[in-house]
PDB file of C-alpha atoms in Angstrom:
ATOM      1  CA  UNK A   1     -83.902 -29.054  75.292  1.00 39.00           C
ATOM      2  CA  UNK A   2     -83.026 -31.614  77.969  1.00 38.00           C
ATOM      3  CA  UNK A   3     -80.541 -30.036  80.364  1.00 41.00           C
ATOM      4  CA  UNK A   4     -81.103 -26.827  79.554  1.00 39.00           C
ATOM      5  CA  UNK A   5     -79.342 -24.398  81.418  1.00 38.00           C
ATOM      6  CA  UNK A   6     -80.063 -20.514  82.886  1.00 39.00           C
ATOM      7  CA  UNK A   7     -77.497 -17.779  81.705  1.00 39.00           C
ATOM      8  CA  UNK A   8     -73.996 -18.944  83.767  1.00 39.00           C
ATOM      9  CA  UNK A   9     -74.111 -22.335  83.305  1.00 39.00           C
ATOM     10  CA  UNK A  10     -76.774 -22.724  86.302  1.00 37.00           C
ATOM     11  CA  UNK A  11     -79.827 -25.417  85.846  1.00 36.00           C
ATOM     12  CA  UNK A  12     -83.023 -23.340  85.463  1.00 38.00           C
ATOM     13  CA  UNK A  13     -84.106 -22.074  88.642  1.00 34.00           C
ATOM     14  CA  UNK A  14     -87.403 -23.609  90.796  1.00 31.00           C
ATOM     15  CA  UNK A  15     -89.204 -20.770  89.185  1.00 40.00           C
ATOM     16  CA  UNK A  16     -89.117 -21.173  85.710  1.00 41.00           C
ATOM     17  CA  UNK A  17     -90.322 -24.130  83.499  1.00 42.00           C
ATOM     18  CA  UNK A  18     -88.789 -27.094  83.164  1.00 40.00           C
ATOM     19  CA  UNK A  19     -87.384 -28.234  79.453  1.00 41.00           C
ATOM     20  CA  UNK A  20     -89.956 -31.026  79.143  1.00 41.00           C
ATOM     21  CA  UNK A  21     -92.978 -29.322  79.938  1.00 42.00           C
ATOM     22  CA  UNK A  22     -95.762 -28.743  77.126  1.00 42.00           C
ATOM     23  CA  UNK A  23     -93.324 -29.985  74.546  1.00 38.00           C
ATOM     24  CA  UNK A  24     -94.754 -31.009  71.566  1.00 40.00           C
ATOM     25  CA  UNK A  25     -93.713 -33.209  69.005  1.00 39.00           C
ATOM     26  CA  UNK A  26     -92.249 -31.606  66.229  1.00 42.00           C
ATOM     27  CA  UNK A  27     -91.941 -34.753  63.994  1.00 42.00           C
ATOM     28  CA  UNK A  28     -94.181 -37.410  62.291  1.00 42.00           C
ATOM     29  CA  UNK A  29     -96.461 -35.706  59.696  1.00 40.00           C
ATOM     30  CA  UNK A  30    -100.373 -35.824  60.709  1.00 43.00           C
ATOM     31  CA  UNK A  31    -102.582 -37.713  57.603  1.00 42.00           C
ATOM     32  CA  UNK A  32    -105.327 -35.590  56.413  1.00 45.00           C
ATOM     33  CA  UNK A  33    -106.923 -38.862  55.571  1.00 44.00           C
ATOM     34  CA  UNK A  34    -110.470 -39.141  57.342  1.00 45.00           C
ATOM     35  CA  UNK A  35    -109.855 -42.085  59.998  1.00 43.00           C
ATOM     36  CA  UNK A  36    -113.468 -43.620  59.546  1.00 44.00           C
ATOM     37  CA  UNK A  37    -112.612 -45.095  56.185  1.00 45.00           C
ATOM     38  CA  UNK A  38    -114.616 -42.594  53.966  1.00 45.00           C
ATOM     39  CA  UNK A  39    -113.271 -40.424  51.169  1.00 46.00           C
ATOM     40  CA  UNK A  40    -114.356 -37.765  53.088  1.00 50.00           C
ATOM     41  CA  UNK A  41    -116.662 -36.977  50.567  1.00 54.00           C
ATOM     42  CA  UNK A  42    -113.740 -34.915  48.831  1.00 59.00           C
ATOM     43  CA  UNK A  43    -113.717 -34.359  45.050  1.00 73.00           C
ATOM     44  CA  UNK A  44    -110.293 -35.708  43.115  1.00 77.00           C
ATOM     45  CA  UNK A  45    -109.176 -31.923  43.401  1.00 72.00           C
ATOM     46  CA  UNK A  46    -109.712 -31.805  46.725  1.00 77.00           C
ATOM     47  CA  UNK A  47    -107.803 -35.437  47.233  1.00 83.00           C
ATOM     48  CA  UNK A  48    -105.199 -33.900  45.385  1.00 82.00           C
ATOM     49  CA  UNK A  49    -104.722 -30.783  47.851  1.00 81.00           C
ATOM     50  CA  UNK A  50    -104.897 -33.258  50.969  1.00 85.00           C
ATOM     51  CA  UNK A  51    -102.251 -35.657  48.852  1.00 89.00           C
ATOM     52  CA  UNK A  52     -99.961 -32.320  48.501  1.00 90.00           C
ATOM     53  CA  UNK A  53    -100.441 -31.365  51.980  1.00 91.00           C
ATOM     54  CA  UNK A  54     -99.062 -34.986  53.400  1.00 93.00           C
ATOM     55  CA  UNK A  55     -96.064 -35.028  51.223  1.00 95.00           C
ATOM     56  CA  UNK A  56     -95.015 -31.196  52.050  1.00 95.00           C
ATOM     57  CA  UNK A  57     -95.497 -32.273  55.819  1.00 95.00           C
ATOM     58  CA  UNK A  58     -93.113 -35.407  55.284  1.00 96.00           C
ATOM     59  CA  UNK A  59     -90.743 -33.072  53.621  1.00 96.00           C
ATOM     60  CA  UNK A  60     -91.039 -30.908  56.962  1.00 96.00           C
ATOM     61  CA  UNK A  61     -90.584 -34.038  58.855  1.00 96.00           C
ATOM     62  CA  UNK A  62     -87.597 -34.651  56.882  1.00 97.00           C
ATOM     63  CA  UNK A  63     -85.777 -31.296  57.209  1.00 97.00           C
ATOM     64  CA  UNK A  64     -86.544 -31.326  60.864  1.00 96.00           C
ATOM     65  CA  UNK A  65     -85.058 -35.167  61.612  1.00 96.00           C
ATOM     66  CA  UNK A  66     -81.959 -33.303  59.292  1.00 97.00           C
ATOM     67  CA  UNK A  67     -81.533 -30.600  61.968  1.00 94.00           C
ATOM     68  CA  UNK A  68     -82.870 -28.036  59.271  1.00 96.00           C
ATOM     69  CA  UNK A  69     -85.411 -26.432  61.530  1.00 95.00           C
ATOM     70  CA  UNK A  70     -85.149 -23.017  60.289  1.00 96.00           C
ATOM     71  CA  UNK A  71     -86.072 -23.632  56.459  1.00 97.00           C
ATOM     72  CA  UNK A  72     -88.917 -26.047  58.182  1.00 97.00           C
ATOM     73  CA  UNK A  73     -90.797 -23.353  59.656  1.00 97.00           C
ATOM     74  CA  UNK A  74     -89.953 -21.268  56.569  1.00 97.00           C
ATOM     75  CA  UNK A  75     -92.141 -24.000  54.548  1.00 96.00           C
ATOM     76  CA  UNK A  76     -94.264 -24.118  57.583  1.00 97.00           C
ATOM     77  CA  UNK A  77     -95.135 -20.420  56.943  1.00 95.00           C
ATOM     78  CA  UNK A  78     -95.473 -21.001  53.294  1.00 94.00           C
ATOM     79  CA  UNK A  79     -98.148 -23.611  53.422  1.00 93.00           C
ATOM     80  CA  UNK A  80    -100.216 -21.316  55.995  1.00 92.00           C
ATOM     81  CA  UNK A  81    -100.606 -18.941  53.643  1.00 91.00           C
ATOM     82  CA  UNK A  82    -101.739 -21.070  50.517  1.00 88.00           C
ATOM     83  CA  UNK A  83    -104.665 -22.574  52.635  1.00 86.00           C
ATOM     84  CA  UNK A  84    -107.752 -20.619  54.228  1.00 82.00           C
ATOM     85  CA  UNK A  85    -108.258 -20.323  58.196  1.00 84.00           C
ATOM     86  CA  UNK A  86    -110.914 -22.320  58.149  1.00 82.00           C
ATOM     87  CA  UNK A  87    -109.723 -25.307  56.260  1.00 86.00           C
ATOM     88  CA  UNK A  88    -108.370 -28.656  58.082  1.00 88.00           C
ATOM     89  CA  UNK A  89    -104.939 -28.108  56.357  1.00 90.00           C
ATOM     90  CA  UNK A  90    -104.450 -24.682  57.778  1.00 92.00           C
ATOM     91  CA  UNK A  91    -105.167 -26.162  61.000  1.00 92.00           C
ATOM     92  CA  UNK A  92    -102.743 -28.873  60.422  1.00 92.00           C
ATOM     93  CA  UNK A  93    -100.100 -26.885  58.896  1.00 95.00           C
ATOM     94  CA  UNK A  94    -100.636 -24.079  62.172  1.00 95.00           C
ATOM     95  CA  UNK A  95    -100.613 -26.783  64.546  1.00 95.00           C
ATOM     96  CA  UNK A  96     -97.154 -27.871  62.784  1.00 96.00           C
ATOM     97  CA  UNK A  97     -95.900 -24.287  62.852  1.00 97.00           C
ATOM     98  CA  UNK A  98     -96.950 -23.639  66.722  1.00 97.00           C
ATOM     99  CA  UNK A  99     -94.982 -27.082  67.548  1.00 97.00           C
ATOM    100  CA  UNK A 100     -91.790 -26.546  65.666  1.00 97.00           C
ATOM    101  CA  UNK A 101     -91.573 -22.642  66.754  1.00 98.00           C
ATOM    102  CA  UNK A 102     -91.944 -23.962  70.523  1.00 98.00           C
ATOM    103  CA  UNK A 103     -89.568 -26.807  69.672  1.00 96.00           C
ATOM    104  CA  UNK A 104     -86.924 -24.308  68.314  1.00 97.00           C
ATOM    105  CA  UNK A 105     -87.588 -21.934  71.597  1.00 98.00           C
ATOM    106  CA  UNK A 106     -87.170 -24.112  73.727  1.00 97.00           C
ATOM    107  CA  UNK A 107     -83.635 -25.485  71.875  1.00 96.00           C
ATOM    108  CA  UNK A 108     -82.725 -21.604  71.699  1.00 97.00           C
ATOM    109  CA  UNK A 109     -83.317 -21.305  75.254  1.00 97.00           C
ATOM    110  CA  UNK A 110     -80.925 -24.108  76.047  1.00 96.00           C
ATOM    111  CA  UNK A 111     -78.406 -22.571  73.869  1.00 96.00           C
ATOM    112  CA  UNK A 112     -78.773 -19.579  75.889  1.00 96.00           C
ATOM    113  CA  UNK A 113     -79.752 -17.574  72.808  1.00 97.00           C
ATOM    114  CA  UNK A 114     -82.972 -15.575  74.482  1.00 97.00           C
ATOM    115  CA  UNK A 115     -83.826 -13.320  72.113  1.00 97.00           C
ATOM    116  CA  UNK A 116     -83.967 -15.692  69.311  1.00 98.00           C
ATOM    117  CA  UNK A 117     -86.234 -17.820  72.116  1.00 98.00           C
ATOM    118  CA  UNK A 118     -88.588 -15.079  73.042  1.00 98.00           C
ATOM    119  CA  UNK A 119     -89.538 -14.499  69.549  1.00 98.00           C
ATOM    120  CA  UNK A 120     -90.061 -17.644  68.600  1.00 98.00           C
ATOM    121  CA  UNK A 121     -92.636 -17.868  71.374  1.00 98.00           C
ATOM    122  CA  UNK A 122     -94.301 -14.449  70.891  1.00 98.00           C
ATOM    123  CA  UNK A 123     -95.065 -15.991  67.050  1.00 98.00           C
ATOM    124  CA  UNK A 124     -96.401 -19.244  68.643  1.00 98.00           C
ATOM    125  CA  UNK A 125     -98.170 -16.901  71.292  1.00 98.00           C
ATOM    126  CA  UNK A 126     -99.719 -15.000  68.041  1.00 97.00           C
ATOM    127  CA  UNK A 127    -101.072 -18.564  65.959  1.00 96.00           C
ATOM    128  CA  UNK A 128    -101.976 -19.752  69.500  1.00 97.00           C
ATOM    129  CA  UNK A 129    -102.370 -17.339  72.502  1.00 97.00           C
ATOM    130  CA  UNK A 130    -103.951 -20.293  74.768  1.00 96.00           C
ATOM    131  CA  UNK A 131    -100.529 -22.090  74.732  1.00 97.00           C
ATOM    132  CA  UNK A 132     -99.504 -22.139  78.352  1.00 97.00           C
ATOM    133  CA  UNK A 133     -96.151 -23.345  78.051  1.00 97.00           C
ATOM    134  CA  UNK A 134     -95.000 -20.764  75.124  1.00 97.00           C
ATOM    135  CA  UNK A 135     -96.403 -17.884  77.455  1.00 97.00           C
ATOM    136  CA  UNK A 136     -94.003 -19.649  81.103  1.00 98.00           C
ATOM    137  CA  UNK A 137     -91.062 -19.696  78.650  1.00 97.00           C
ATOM    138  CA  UNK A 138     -90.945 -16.582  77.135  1.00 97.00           C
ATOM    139  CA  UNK A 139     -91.723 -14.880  80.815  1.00 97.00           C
ATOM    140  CA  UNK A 140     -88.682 -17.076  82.038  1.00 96.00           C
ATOM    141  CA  UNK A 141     -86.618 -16.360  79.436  1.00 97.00           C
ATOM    142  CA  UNK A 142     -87.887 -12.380  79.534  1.00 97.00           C
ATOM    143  CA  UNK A 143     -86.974 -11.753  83.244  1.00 96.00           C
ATOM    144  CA  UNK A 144     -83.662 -13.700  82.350  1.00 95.00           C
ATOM    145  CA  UNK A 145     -82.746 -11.468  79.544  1.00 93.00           C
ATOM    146  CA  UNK A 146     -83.727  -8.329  81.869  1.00 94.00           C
ATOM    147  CA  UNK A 147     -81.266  -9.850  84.542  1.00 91.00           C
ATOM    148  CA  UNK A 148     -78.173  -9.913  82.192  1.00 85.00           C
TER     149      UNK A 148
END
């Protein structure tokens, strides 16, 4: 979203965020893999599910580097709902989702395509309500959809 601009072709004003702040990274899949060199004590079932997970979050990684960001957070949504809150891949897979919705925000926003923006940013407000920079943009972009 580098360079984004404000409705008229005008660089975003002092007050609202600027492109680069709180972005997260939308690709490069996270391993499930426990770091410390154990198996984690998971079962071959269980090392199956964590196998699945990595290669559905490559394929994520791969739709996103192919500008396919739309039928990534579809996926995105779709692996939420096959693991429990609790697990570590529903935290992955939410963490994912919260990066590419702000990701796709904040290109929306730069577009000049607030709506789109806004709710984007209320869903990564819903999976995370502590993420600051989600809450600056959509106010931004709110007030700058009221001024139109």
């Amino acid at each position: 979203a580098e360079g984004t601009k404000a409705a008229g072709g005008q660089p975003n004003s002092p007050a609202a965020p600027s492109a680069g702040e709180g972005q997260a990274v939308a690709g490069g899949a996270k391993s499930v893999t426990p770091t410390d060199g154990s198996s984690g004590g998971a079962d071959p079932a269980s090392r199956g599910a964590q196998d699945a997970l990595e290669v559905a979050l490559d394929e994520i990684t791969q739709l996103l580097e192919a500008g396919q960001a739309d039928v990534a957070v579809e996926r995105l949504r779709q692996l939420m709902k096959r693991h429990s809150s609790g697990d570590v891949g529903f935290r992955l897979v939410q963490g994912r989702l919260v990066s590419v919705l702000h990701q796709r925000g904040l290109l929306r926003y730069g577009q000049g395509h607030l709506a789109p923006a806004i709710a984007d940013w209320r869903e990564v407000l819903a999976l995370a309500p502590n993420f600051k920079p989600a809450a600056r943009f959509m106010a931004a972009a709110s007030a700058e959809l009221a001024g139109r």
